[in-house]
mmCIF file of C-alpha atoms in Angstrom:
data_model
loop_
_atom_site.group_PDB
_atom_site.id
_atom_site.type_symbol
_atom_site.label_atom_id
_atom_site.label_comp_id
_atom_site.label_asym_id
_atom_site.label_seq_id
_atom_site.Cartn_x
_atom_site.Cartn_y
_atom_site.Cartn_z
ATOM 1 C CA MET A 29 -10.637 -1.697 10.747
ATOM 2 C CA HIS A 30 -14.208 -2.939 10.488
ATOM 3 C CA PRO A 31 -14.709 -5.173 13.547
ATOM 4 C CA THR A 32 -18.498 -5.136 13.086
ATOM 5 C CA LEU A 33 -19.660 -6.515 9.773
ATOM 6 C CA LEU A 34 -23.396 -6.072 10.360
ATOM 7 C CA GLU A 35 -25.543 -4.735 13.176
ATOM 8 C CA LEU A 36 -29.298 -5.301 13.310
ATOM 9 C CA GLY A 37 -30.689 -3.844 16.512
ATOM 10 C CA PRO A 38 -29.253 -5.859 19.411
ATOM 11 C CA ILE A 39 -27.744 -8.404 16.993
ATOM 12 C CA ARG A 40 -24.102 -7.727 16.177
ATOM 13 C CA ILE A 41 -22.213 -9.840 13.660
ATOM 14 C CA SER A 42 -18.486 -9.383 14.038
ATOM 15 C CA SER A 43 -16.170 -9.532 11.033
ATOM 16 C CA PHE A 44 -13.966 -12.089 12.722
ATOM 17 C CA GLY A 45 -16.913 -14.304 13.659
ATOM 18 C CA PHE A 46 -18.363 -14.195 10.136
ATOM 19 C CA PHE A 47 -15.091 -15.075 8.445
ATOM 20 C CA LEU A 48 -14.361 -17.730 11.053
ATOM 21 C CA LEU A 49 -17.610 -19.471 10.111
ATOM 22 C CA SER A 50 -16.735 -18.932 6.447
ATOM 23 C CA ALA A 51 -13.342 -20.517 7.090
ATOM 24 C CA PHE A 52 -15.014 -23.608 8.537
ATOM 25 C CA ALA A 53 -17.342 -23.827 5.532
ATOM 26 C CA ALA A 54 -14.516 -23.381 3.020
ATOM 27 C CA GLY A 55 -12.415 -26.001 4.785
ATOM 28 C CA ILE A 56 -15.279 -28.515 4.708
ATOM 29 C CA LEU A 57 -15.864 -27.937 0.984
ATOM 30 C CA VAL A 58 -12.191 -28.529 0.212
ATOM 31 C CA LEU A 59 -12.158 -31.550 2.516
ATOM 32 C CA VAL A 60 -15.040 -33.166 0.605
ATOM 33 C CA ARG A 61 -13.154 -32.714 -2.662
ATOM 34 C CA GLU A 62 -9.943 -34.063 -1.141
ATOM 35 C CA ALA A 63 -11.821 -37.041 0.313
ATOM 36 C CA ARG A 64 -13.217 -38.022 -3.081
ATOM 37 C CA GLU A 65 -9.792 -37.716 -4.699
ATOM 38 C CA GLU A 66 -8.126 -39.821 -1.997
ATOM 39 C CA GLY A 67 -10.758 -42.566 -1.932
ATOM 40 C CA TRP A 68 -12.421 -41.655 1.353
ATOM 41 C CA ASP A 69 -16.133 -41.660 2.013
ATOM 42 C CA PRO A 70 -16.894 -37.893 2.006
ATOM 43 C CA GLY A 71 -19.623 -38.302 4.615
ATOM 44 C CA GLN A 72 -17.312 -40.044 7.063
ATOM 45 C CA ALA A 73 -14.598 -37.466 6.392
ATOM 46 C CA VAL A 74 -17.031 -34.658 7.214
ATOM 47 C CA ASP A 75 -18.107 -36.434 10.410
ATOM 48 C CA LEU A 76 -14.488 -36.613 11.524
ATOM 49 C CA ALA A 77 -13.978 -32.981 10.509
ATOM 50 C CA LEU A 78 -16.928 -31.832 12.609
ATOM 51 C CA ALA A 79 -15.650 -33.764 15.632
ATOM 52 C CA SER A 80 -12.196 -32.272 15.089
ATOM 53 C CA LEU A 81 -13.767 -28.831 14.675
ATOM 54 C CA ILE A 82 -15.450 -29.003 18.076
ATOM 55 C CA GLY A 83 -12.263 -30.192 19.715
ATOM 56 C CA GLY A 84 -10.273 -27.592 17.808
ATOM 57 C CA ILE A 85 -12.433 -24.683 18.986
ATOM 58 C CA LEU A 86 -12.195 -25.853 22.579
ATOM 59 C CA GLY A 87 -8.437 -26.338 22.355
ATOM 60 C CA ALA A 88 -7.920 -22.996 20.630
ATOM 61 C CA ARG A 89 -9.948 -21.104 23.218
ATOM 62 C CA VAL A 90 -8.375 -22.842 26.193
ATOM 63 C CA GLY A 91 -4.931 -22.032 24.836
ATOM 64 C CA TYR A 92 -5.810 -18.368 24.376
ATOM 65 C CA VAL A 93 -7.398 -18.018 27.813
ATOM 66 C CA VAL A 94 -4.392 -19.628 29.502
ATOM 67 C CA VAL A 95 -1.974 -17.260 27.745
ATOM 68 C CA HIS A 96 -4.142 -14.172 28.407
ATOM 69 C CA TRP A 97 -5.653 -15.152 31.745
ATOM 70 C CA SER A 98 -5.285 -11.685 33.246
ATOM 71 C CA ALA A 99 -7.695 -10.314 30.626
ATOM 72 C CA PHE A 100 -10.413 -12.807 31.601
ATOM 73 C CA ALA A 101 -10.012 -13.099 35.368
ATOM 74 C CA GLY A 102 -12.265 -10.115 36.019
ATOM 75 C CA ASP A 103 -14.845 -10.917 33.351
ATOM 76 C CA PRO A 104 -15.608 -14.666 33.161
ATOM 77 C CA GLY A 105 -18.423 -14.013 30.684
ATOM 78 C CA ARG A 106 -15.823 -13.309 27.995
ATOM 79 C CA LEU A 107 -14.407 -16.823 28.205
ATOM 80 C CA VAL A 108 -16.687 -18.180 25.492
ATOM 81 C CA GLN A 109 -16.942 -15.070 23.304
ATOM 82 C CA PHE A 110 -14.187 -16.052 20.872
ATOM 83 C CA TRP A 111 -16.157 -14.681 17.906
ATOM 84 C CA GLN A 112 -15.911 -11.199 19.406
ATOM 85 C CA ASP A 113 -12.248 -10.892 20.423
ATOM 86 C CA GLY A 114 -10.612 -13.299 17.964
ATOM 87 C CA GLY A 115 -9.166 -15.141 20.947
ATOM 88 C CA LEU A 116 -8.098 -18.467 19.480
ATOM 89 C CA VAL A 117 -4.676 -20.118 19.489
ATOM 90 C CA PHE A 118 -3.833 -22.009 16.299
ATOM 91 C CA TYR A 119 -1.725 -24.751 17.843
ATOM 92 C CA GLY A 120 -4.292 -25.203 20.586
ATOM 93 C CA ALA A 121 -6.824 -25.819 17.823
ATOM 94 C CA LEU A 122 -4.575 -28.455 16.265
ATOM 95 C CA LEU A 123 -4.116 -30.275 19.564
ATOM 96 C CA GLY A 124 -7.827 -30.162 20.330
ATOM 97 C CA GLY A 125 -8.728 -31.288 16.828
ATOM 98 C CA VAL A 126 -6.295 -34.211 16.848
ATOM 99 C CA GLY A 127 -7.535 -35.292 20.257
ATOM 100 C CA ALA A 128 -11.172 -35.178 19.173
ATOM 101 C CA CYS A 129 -10.352 -37.119 15.993
ATOM 102 C CA ALA A 130 -8.568 -39.790 18.029
ATOM 103 C CA ILE A 131 -11.608 -40.143 20.280
ATOM 104 C CA ALA A 132 -14.064 -40.234 17.383
ATOM 105 C CA ALA A 133 -12.223 -42.616 15.061
ATOM 106 C CA GLY A 134 -9.427 -44.188 17.062
ATOM 107 C CA PRO A 135 -5.703 -43.377 17.089
ATOM 108 C CA ALA A 136 -4.988 -45.541 14.028
ATOM 109 C CA PHE A 137 -6.822 -43.130 11.726
ATOM 110 C CA VAL A 138 -5.437 -39.870 13.109
ATOM 111 C CA ALA A 139 -2.327 -39.670 10.897
ATOM 112 C CA ARG A 140 -4.236 -40.463 7.704
ATOM 113 C CA PHE A 141 -7.052 -38.039 8.458
ATOM 114 C CA ALA A 142 -4.525 -35.361 9.401
ATOM 115 C CA ASP A 143 -2.980 -35.764 5.943
ATOM 116 C CA LEU A 144 -6.402 -35.412 4.364
ATOM 117 C CA ALA A 145 -7.179 -32.304 6.440
ATOM 118 C CA ALA A 146 -3.866 -30.491 5.870
ATOM 119 C CA ARG A 147 -4.853 -28.724 2.654
ATOM 120 C CA PRO A 148 -8.370 -27.811 3.864
ATOM 121 C CA LEU A 149 -6.701 -26.331 6.960
ATOM 122 C CA CYS A 150 -4.631 -24.066 4.714
ATOM 123 C CA VAL A 151 -7.735 -22.793 2.932
ATOM 124 C CA GLY A 152 -9.664 -22.264 6.148
ATOM 125 C CA TYR A 153 -6.748 -20.412 7.737
ATOM 126 C CA ALA A 154 -6.471 -18.116 4.696
ATOM 127 C CA VAL A 155 -10.179 -17.239 4.864
ATOM 128 C CA ALA A 156 -9.962 -16.603 8.620
ATOM 129 C CA MET A 157 -7.172 -14.082 7.981
ATOM 130 C CA LEU A 158 -9.654 -11.888 6.096
ATOM 131 C CA GLY A 159 -11.634 -11.630 9.318
ATOM 132 C CA ALA A 160 -8.432 -10.966 11.265
ATOM 133 C CA LEU A 161 -7.626 -8.098 8.892
ATOM 134 C CA LEU A 162 -11.038 -6.484 9.318
ATOM 135 C CA ALA A 163 -11.097 -7.053 13.087
ATOM 136 C CA GLY A 164 -7.562 -5.775 13.684
ATOM 137 C CA VAL A 165 -6.173 -9.084 14.944
ATOM 138 C CA PHE A 166 -2.420 -9.716 14.383
ATOM 139 C CA ILE A 167 -1.720 -5.989 13.961
ATOM 140 C CA GLY A 168 1.464 -5.208 12.042
ATOM 141 C CA ARG A 169 4.220 -2.731 12.771
ATOM 142 C CA PRO A 170 3.899 0.841 11.478
ATOM 143 C CA SER A 171 5.483 1.002 8.037
ATOM 144 C CA ASP A 172 5.570 3.094 4.877
ATOM 145 C CA VAL A 173 5.402 0.125 2.496
ATOM 146 C CA PRO A 174 3.138 0.906 -0.480
ATOM 147 C CA TRP A 175 0.904 -2.080 0.308
ATOM 148 C CA GLY A 176 0.397 -1.034 3.934
ATOM 149 C CA VAL A 177 -3.049 -0.795 5.522
ATOM 150 C CA GLU A 178 -4.382 1.808 7.938
ATOM 151 C CA VAL A 179 -5.012 0.433 11.407
ATOM 152 C CA GLY A 180 -5.376 2.605 14.480
ATOM 153 C CA GLY A 181 -4.546 5.781 12.585
ATOM 154 C CA ALA A 182 -1.224 4.458 11.248
ATOM 155 C CA ILE A 183 -0.125 2.696 8.077
ATOM 156 C CA ARG A 184 1.064 -0.773 9.020
ATOM 157 C CA HIS A 185 2.335 -4.016 7.590
ATOM 158 C CA PRO A 186 -0.696 -6.106 6.553
ATOM 159 C CA THR A 187 0.507 -9.099 8.536
ATOM 160 C CA GLN A 188 -2.867 -10.795 8.157
ATOM 161 C CA VAL A 189 -2.380 -10.695 4.373
ATOM 162 C CA TYR A 190 1.144 -12.084 4.782
ATOM 163 C CA LEU A 191 -0.296 -15.022 6.727
ATOM 164 C CA LEU A 192 -3.069 -15.433 4.152
ATOM 165 C CA VAL A 193 -0.607 -15.530 1.241
ATOM 166 C CA GLY A 194 1.690 -17.842 3.176
ATOM 167 C CA SER A 195 -1.166 -20.253 3.875
ATOM 168 C CA LEU A 196 -2.186 -20.335 0.216
ATOM 169 C CA GLY A 197 1.457 -20.927 -0.689
ATOM 170 C CA ILE A 198 1.559 -23.894 1.697
ATOM 171 C CA PHE A 199 -1.639 -25.174 0.095
ATOM 172 C CA GLY A 200 0.057 -25.029 -3.298
ATOM 173 C CA VAL A 201 3.080 -26.946 -2.028
ATOM 174 C CA LEU A 202 0.961 -29.606 -0.334
ATOM 175 C CA ARG A 203 -1.289 -29.870 -3.368
ATOM 176 C CA SER A 204 1.668 -31.259 -5.293
ATOM 177 C CA VAL A 205 2.144 -33.989 -2.666
ATOM 178 C CA ARG A 206 -0.058 -37.014 -2.995
ATOM 179 C CA VAL A 207 -1.018 -39.081 0.045
ATOM 180 C CA HIS A 208 0.338 -42.612 -0.179
ATOM 181 C CA ARG A 209 -0.692 -45.414 2.124
ATOM 182 C CA SER A 210 2.921 -45.992 3.162
ATOM 183 C CA SER A 211 3.492 -42.381 4.246
ATOM 184 C CA ALA A 212 0.605 -41.636 6.615
ATOM 185 C CA GLY A 213 1.187 -38.448 8.583
ATOM 186 C CA GLN A 214 3.963 -37.002 6.465
ATOM 187 C CA VAL A 215 1.811 -34.478 4.589
ATOM 188 C CA PHE A 216 0.497 -33.101 7.880
ATOM 189 C CA LEU A 217 4.014 -32.953 9.292
ATOM 190 C CA ALA A 218 5.113 -31.008 6.214
ATOM 191 C CA PHE A 219 2.198 -28.647 6.860
ATOM 192 C CA LEU A 220 3.381 -28.096 10.435
ATOM 193 C CA VAL A 221 6.912 -27.336 9.264
ATOM 194 C CA LEU A 222 5.791 -24.831 6.620
ATOM 195 C CA GLN A 223 3.162 -23.233 8.844
ATOM 196 C CA GLY A 224 5.678 -22.855 11.660
ATOM 197 C CA ILE A 225 8.225 -21.211 9.364
ATOM 198 C CA THR A 226 5.562 -18.864 7.993
ATOM 199 C CA ARG A 227 4.312 -17.752 11.399
ATOM 200 C CA PHE A 228 7.855 -17.385 12.752
ATOM 201 C CA THR A 229 8.743 -15.106 9.827
ATOM 202 C CA VAL A 230 5.582 -12.989 9.873
ATOM 203 C CA GLU A 231 5.984 -12.347 13.612
ATOM 204 C CA PHE A 232 8.926 -10.053 12.789
ATOM 205 C CA PHE A 233 6.403 -7.704 11.160
ATOM 206 C CA MET A 234 3.945 -7.752 14.093
ATOM 207 C CA ASP A 235 3.458 -4.719 16.310
ATOM 208 C CA PRO A 236 5.561 -5.332 19.451
ATOM 209 C CA GLU A 237 2.732 -4.018 21.605
ATOM 210 C CA VAL A 238 0.528 -6.961 20.622
ATOM 211 C CA ALA A 239 3.382 -9.439 20.135
ATOM 212 C CA PRO A 240 6.021 -8.480 22.739
ATOM 213 C CA PRO A 241 9.304 -10.387 23.080
ATOM 214 C CA ALA A 242 8.966 -13.350 25.431
ATOM 215 C CA VAL A 243 12.268 -15.216 25.164
ATOM 216 C CA GLY A 244 15.098 -12.880 24.246
ATOM 217 C CA PRO A 245 14.094 -11.118 21.010
ATOM 218 C CA LEU A 246 11.553 -13.815 20.133
ATOM 219 C CA THR A 247 7.814 -13.607 20.727
ATOM 220 C CA LEU A 248 5.864 -16.421 22.339
ATOM 221 C CA ALA A 249 4.397 -17.323 18.935
ATOM 222 C CA GLN A 250 7.896 -17.548 17.453
ATOM 223 C CA VAL A 251 9.091 -19.804 20.241
ATOM 224 C CA VAL A 252 6.106 -22.136 19.872
ATOM 225 C CA SER A 253 6.245 -22.082 16.068
ATOM 226 C CA SER A 254 9.941 -22.908 16.003
ATOM 227 C CA LEU A 255 9.474 -25.762 18.481
ATOM 228 C CA VAL A 256 6.545 -27.234 16.537
ATOM 229 C CA ALA A 257 8.255 -26.842 13.158
ATOM 230 C CA GLY A 258 11.532 -28.258 14.458
ATOM 231 C CA LEU A 259 9.886 -31.270 16.083
ATOM 232 C CA ALA A 260 7.739 -31.915 13.007
ATOM 233 C CA LEU A 261 10.811 -31.729 10.767
ATOM 234 C CA VAL A 262 12.715 -34.229 12.918
ATOM 235 C CA VAL A 263 9.796 -36.663 12.923
ATOM 236 C CA LEU A 264 9.310 -36.154 9.185
ATOM 237 C CA LEU A 265 12.951 -36.998 8.475
ATOM 238 C CA VAL A 266 12.861 -40.048 10.750
ATOM 239 C CA LEU A 267 9.665 -41.352 9.182
ATOM 240 C CA GLY A 268 11.041 -40.649 5.732
ATOM 241 C CA ARG A 269 13.908 -43.016 6.458
ATOM 242 C CA ARG A 270 12.022 -45.724 8.299
ATOM 243 C CA GLY A 271 8.656 -45.492 6.591
ATOM 244 C CA LEU A 272 5.320 -45.894 8.307
ATOM 245 C CA PRO A 273 2.967 -48.885 8.333
ATOM 246 C CA SER A 274 0.432 -48.523 5.586
ATOM 247 C CA ALA A 275 -3.304 -48.548 6.087
ATOM 248 C CA HIS A 276 -3.318 -51.994 4.430
ATOM 249 C CA ASP A 277 -0.702 -53.245 6.898
ATOM 250 C CA LEU A 278 -2.917 -52.063 9.748
ATOM 251 C CA GLY A 279 -5.939 -53.769 8.192
ATOM 252 C CA LEU A 280 -7.750 -50.449 7.808
ATOM 253 C CA GLY A 281 -8.376 -50.270 4.084
ATOM 254 C CA GLU A 282 -8.465 -46.949 2.276
ATOM 255 C CA GLY A 283 -10.625 -44.954 4.667
ATOM 256 C CA PRO A 284 -12.405 -45.104 7.994
#
């Protein structure tokens, strides 16, 4: 593990923090390209992304603190130091980001912007996993697989790499799906289904000390991932049958 990427006197740059910022930057770059391809104003797309980013960070941190409250009760100063401990919850970030987008642009645009942001989210998540690997977040089970990595003096499953590869795979699948005005929200729902399946699967390779069973043999992340993926799949199937009102039907045009 290399939790500290660079240290200059009192200034310490953590690996997770650096790659988290890199993930944001990579996601924005992909978003700008996606916006141009889908007929959005790139500047307005970036504005919405920044609002969603702020809401996403808040939601991700609140989710993590709630789940791990005992670790913060005695040291309130750690509450905001997410760049040090990697303490962010992915689905909390999604909820916070969607909420911030709804406030910034109005509920009518949320589904269409979520579709636009789905592929950039995949890229950003993949980049963030590089930081998780260096920082020792999402530690895998001890294993003798030839592609294992040494963490804590033991060779382990590189679960961060599994999540990285899975996210890039989801990007490839979503890249083949074009966003149509009559199907707003369905690309993002497909992202939730695939992301949930990926996280549920990779959790089986996580070290039980960092991902202990919470409901029977399932970890908390598996329970949440299965619920999110299942709900997204149901909504996706329902919307696939009924269809959604297009942006034109709503009088919104092609972009915000």
